[in-house]
Short mmCIF file of C-alpha atoms in Angstrom, two decimals:
data_model
loop_
_atom_site.label_atom_id
_atom_site.label_comp_id
_atom_site.label_asym_id
_atom_site.label_seq_id
_atom_site.Cartn_x
_atom_site.Cartn_y
_atom_site.Cartn_z
CA SER A 1 95.55 105.10 108.66
CA ALA A 2 99.30 104.54 108.50
CA VAL A 3 102.15 106.45 110.10
CA ILE A 4 105.33 106.49 108.06
CA SER A 5 108.79 107.39 109.31
CA GLN A 6 111.92 107.99 107.27
CA LYS A 7 115.60 108.08 108.10
CA PRO A 8 117.58 110.23 107.68
CA SER A 9 115.44 113.35 107.66
CA ARG A 10 118.14 115.22 105.78
CA ASP A 11 121.69 114.74 104.58
CA ILE A 12 124.42 116.56 102.72
CA CYS A 13 126.50 114.27 100.53
CA GLN A 14 129.46 114.50 98.22
CA ARG A 15 129.24 113.90 94.49
CA GLY A 16 129.85 110.26 93.55
CA THR A 17 128.74 108.77 96.85
CA SER A 18 125.56 106.83 97.67
CA LEU A 19 122.87 107.31 100.31
CA THR A 20 120.32 104.80 101.56
CA ILE A 21 117.01 106.09 102.86
CA GLN A 22 114.94 103.92 105.16
CA CYS A 23 111.15 103.90 105.34
CA GLN A 24 109.19 102.27 108.15
CA VAL A 25 105.40 101.96 108.28
CA ASP A 26 103.59 101.32 111.55
CA SER A 27 101.25 98.74 109.99
CA GLN A 28 101.38 96.15 107.24
CA VAL A 29 100.67 97.71 103.88
CA THR A 30 100.16 96.28 100.44
CA MET A 31 101.70 99.04 98.38
CA MET A 32 104.81 101.12 99.02
CA PHE A 33 106.12 103.83 96.73
CA TRP A 34 109.06 106.19 96.43
CA TYR A 35 108.65 109.72 95.10
CA ARG A 36 111.05 112.52 94.31
CA GLN A 37 110.26 116.19 94.67
CA GLN A 38 112.79 118.46 93.04
CA PRO A 39 113.05 122.06 94.25
CA GLY A 40 109.91 124.00 93.42
CA GLN A 41 108.34 121.04 91.64
CA SER A 42 105.59 118.57 92.32
CA LEU A 43 106.02 114.90 93.13
CA THR A 44 107.30 112.39 90.61
CA LEU A 45 106.94 108.67 91.19
CA ILE A 46 110.28 106.85 91.09
CA ALA A 47 109.07 103.29 91.62
CA THR A 48 106.68 100.94 93.34
CA ALA A 49 108.47 98.81 95.92
CA ASN A 50 107.32 95.19 95.66
CA GLN A 51 107.72 92.82 98.56
CA GLY A 52 110.09 90.01 97.75
CA SER A 53 110.66 91.01 94.14
CA GLU A 54 112.23 93.73 92.05
CA ALA A 55 110.72 97.17 92.20
CA THR A 56 108.70 98.52 89.29
CA TYR A 57 110.38 101.64 87.97
CA GLU A 58 108.80 104.55 86.17
CA SER A 59 110.08 105.87 82.88
CA GLY A 60 113.30 107.76 83.40
CA PHE A 61 114.32 105.90 86.56
CA VAL A 62 116.58 102.82 86.58
CA ILE A 63 117.51 100.23 89.13
CA ASP A 64 121.24 100.91 88.92
CA LYS A 65 120.71 104.50 89.99
CA PHE A 66 117.86 103.94 92.47
CA PRO A 67 118.03 100.40 93.87
CA ILE A 68 115.07 99.62 96.12
CA SER A 69 114.53 96.87 98.62
CA ARG A 70 111.35 95.75 100.35
CA PRO A 71 112.01 92.75 102.57
CA ASN A 72 108.59 92.78 104.31
CA LEU A 73 105.21 94.52 104.47
CA THR A 74 106.37 97.41 106.67
CA PHE A 75 109.87 98.37 105.51
CA SER A 76 111.60 99.61 102.39
CA THR A 77 114.85 101.30 101.43
CA LEU A 78 115.78 103.54 98.53
CA THR A 79 119.42 104.06 97.60
CA VAL A 80 120.49 107.02 95.54
CA SER A 81 123.70 105.88 93.85
CA ASN A 82 126.64 107.76 92.39
CA MET A 83 125.04 111.04 93.32
CA SER A 84 125.34 114.29 91.41
CA PRO A 85 124.00 117.75 92.32
CA GLU A 86 120.97 117.03 90.10
CA ASP A 87 119.90 114.41 92.66
CA SER A 88 119.34 117.12 95.27
CA SER A 89 115.67 116.69 96.10
CA ILE A 90 113.23 115.62 98.74
CA TYR A 91 112.64 111.87 98.61
CA LEU A 92 109.31 110.70 99.99
CA CYS A 93 108.15 107.25 100.96
CA SER A 94 104.46 106.52 100.55
CA ALA A 95 102.15 103.63 101.38
CA ARG A 96 98.65 102.44 100.77
CA LEU A 97 96.90 99.88 102.92
CA GLY A 98 95.38 97.80 100.19
CA MET A 99 92.87 98.33 97.47
CA SER A 100 93.04 101.09 94.90
CA TYR A 101 90.23 102.98 96.58
CA ASN A 102 92.19 103.29 99.81
CA GLU A 103 93.87 106.40 101.07
CA GLN A 104 97.57 106.90 100.42
CA PHE A 105 99.91 108.22 103.09
CA PHE A 106 103.28 109.87 102.96
CA GLY A 107 106.33 110.02 105.15
CA PRO A 108 107.98 113.27 106.23
CA GLY A 109 110.56 113.08 103.46
CA THR A 110 114.34 113.03 103.28
CA ARG A 111 115.94 116.26 102.14
CA LEU A 112 119.08 115.42 100.17
CA THR A 113 121.69 117.96 99.13
CA VAL A 114 124.53 116.84 96.89
CA LEU A 115 127.62 119.04 96.69
CA LYS B 1 98.81 109.68 80.10
CA GLN B 2 97.07 111.43 82.98
CA GLU B 3 97.90 115.11 83.40
CA VAL B 4 96.84 117.11 86.44
CA THR B 5 96.65 120.89 86.52
CA GLN B 6 96.09 123.09 89.53
CA ILE B 7 94.95 126.66 89.33
CA PRO B 8 95.92 129.11 90.66
CA ALA B 9 99.59 128.41 91.30
CA ALA B 10 99.54 130.81 94.23
CA LEU B 11 96.83 132.52 96.22
CA SER B 12 96.99 135.13 98.98
CA VAL B 13 93.88 135.93 101.01
CA PRO B 14 93.03 137.74 104.24
CA GLU B 15 92.11 135.70 107.27
CA GLY B 16 88.46 134.68 107.43
CA GLU B 17 87.91 134.52 103.71
CA ASN B 18 86.33 131.50 102.03
CA LEU B 19 88.36 130.20 99.09
CA VAL B 20 88.36 127.60 96.35
CA LEU B 21 91.30 125.69 94.91
CA ASN B 22 90.93 124.00 91.56
CA CYS B 23 92.25 120.74 90.14
CA SER B 24 91.65 119.44 86.62
CA PHE B 25 92.66 116.14 85.07
CA THR B 26 92.69 114.89 81.51
CA ASP B 27 91.62 111.24 81.89
CA SER B 28 88.26 110.82 83.60
CA ALA B 29 88.77 107.07 84.17
CA ILE B 30 89.89 107.45 87.78
CA TYR B 31 89.55 105.44 90.97
CA ASN B 32 89.73 108.40 93.29
CA LEU B 33 91.27 111.77 93.99
CA GLN B 34 93.12 112.90 97.09
CA TRP B 35 93.82 116.38 98.38
CA PHE B 36 96.96 116.93 100.43
CA ARG B 37 98.67 119.81 102.14
CA GLN B 38 102.41 120.20 102.30
CA ASP B 39 104.16 122.54 104.68
CA PRO B 40 107.57 123.88 103.62
CA GLY B 41 110.23 121.17 103.70
CA LYS B 42 107.76 118.58 104.99
CA GLY B 43 105.92 115.55 103.73
CA LEU B 44 102.31 115.40 102.58
CA THR B 45 99.33 115.33 104.92
CA SER B 46 96.21 113.73 103.51
CA LEU B 47 93.18 116.00 103.79
CA LEU B 48 90.38 114.35 101.86
CA LEU B 49 89.92 111.28 99.71
CA ILE B 50 87.04 111.33 97.28
CA GLN B 51 86.08 108.19 95.38
CA SER B 52 85.08 108.27 91.72
CA SER B 53 81.48 107.41 92.67
CA GLN B 54 81.23 110.31 95.12
CA ARG B 55 80.34 113.92 94.50
CA GLU B 56 81.88 115.43 97.59
CA GLN B 57 83.59 114.85 100.90
CA THR B 58 83.74 117.08 103.94
CA SER B 59 86.12 117.33 106.87
CA GLY B 60 85.71 120.27 109.23
CA ARG B 61 86.17 123.48 107.25
CA LEU B 62 87.21 121.60 104.13
CA ASN B 63 84.93 120.39 101.38
CA ALA B 64 86.12 118.63 98.24
CA SER B 65 83.93 118.11 95.22
CA LEU B 66 84.45 115.89 92.21
CA ASP B 67 82.97 116.12 88.73
CA LYS B 68 84.53 113.15 87.02
CA SER B 69 82.88 113.68 83.67
CA SER B 70 84.35 117.14 83.31
CA GLY B 71 87.67 116.17 84.89
CA ARG B 72 87.48 118.64 87.74
CA SER B 73 87.74 118.79 91.50
CA THR B 74 87.59 121.72 93.87
CA LEU B 75 88.76 122.13 97.44
CA TYR B 76 86.73 124.66 99.37
CA ILE B 77 88.22 126.10 102.55
CA ALA B 78 85.82 127.99 104.78
CA ALA B 79 86.83 130.78 107.14
CA SER B 80 90.52 130.54 106.30
CA GLN B 81 93.13 130.89 109.06
CA PRO B 82 96.86 131.68 108.99
CA GLY B 83 97.50 128.04 109.93
CA ASP B 84 95.99 127.03 106.60
CA SER B 85 98.99 128.53 104.82
CA ALA B 86 100.66 125.71 102.92
CA THR B 87 100.89 124.20 99.46
CA TYR B 88 97.84 122.17 98.50
CA LEU B 89 98.33 119.25 96.15
CA CYS B 90 95.81 117.27 94.19
CA GLY B 91 96.62 113.63 93.43
CA VAL B 92 94.60 111.57 90.96
CA ARG B 93 94.64 107.77 90.89
CA GLY B 94 93.66 106.06 87.67
CA GLY B 95 93.84 102.56 86.29
CA SER B 96 97.61 102.46 86.61
CA GLU B 97 97.23 102.48 90.42
CA LYS B 98 99.57 105.42 90.68
CA LEU B 99 98.86 108.83 92.14
CA VAL B 100 99.61 111.56 89.61
CA PHE B 101 100.08 115.01 91.09
CA GLY B 102 99.53 118.55 90.01
CA LYS B 103 102.10 121.22 90.77
CA GLY B 104 100.07 122.53 93.67
CA THR B 105 98.59 125.79 94.85
CA LYS B 106 100.59 127.78 97.36
CA LEU B 107 98.15 129.38 99.78
CA THR B 108 99.01 132.27 102.06
CA VAL B 109 96.44 133.43 104.61
CA ASN B 110 97.32 136.83 106.01
CA PRO B 111 96.35 137.73 109.58
#
């Protein structure tokens, strides 16, 4: 299994600012992902974080708004840029150890409120 | 495009009752399916992973079944307890490697 930690756990930010969320996994993982969960909704995949290369973004999400870094096999960051109240959500980091048949794990989430 | 539906959206039961949560998906070409629980304001805790070649998986009071051909999975919870109160999410992984989620079932177990 994998234990995932995220920082910060929550934040309140002003419109127009940016926030970087950190994700640390306790073991080397092949796949890392970032999800968004808007209030009362299910999880939506933002992007797959690729080690050493640009992230792969899902439809509706762009790099300028959600830049992602993944410098190694255990760490990734997600930045929410030029925030608006519509960005208020829980952002979750997720990881999978390897093959597609492996279990996927999630971090505790970062609760973001934009005023 | 894979779509995942969970029924019911909410369920309230008395303590001790056995219950079934349902998950259906539109594309049967899947690798596996995972059941999670999410407590309010928290992340997801993995409960059971069931591979496409399997029919069911069990962990303690939980049993998940999978009927890939009909695009359905069920999560059976035996002898429910107040601590089981949470939102239960079904995630389906297909050929795109991504987990696609349903909207979840919010379970309340009343003492």
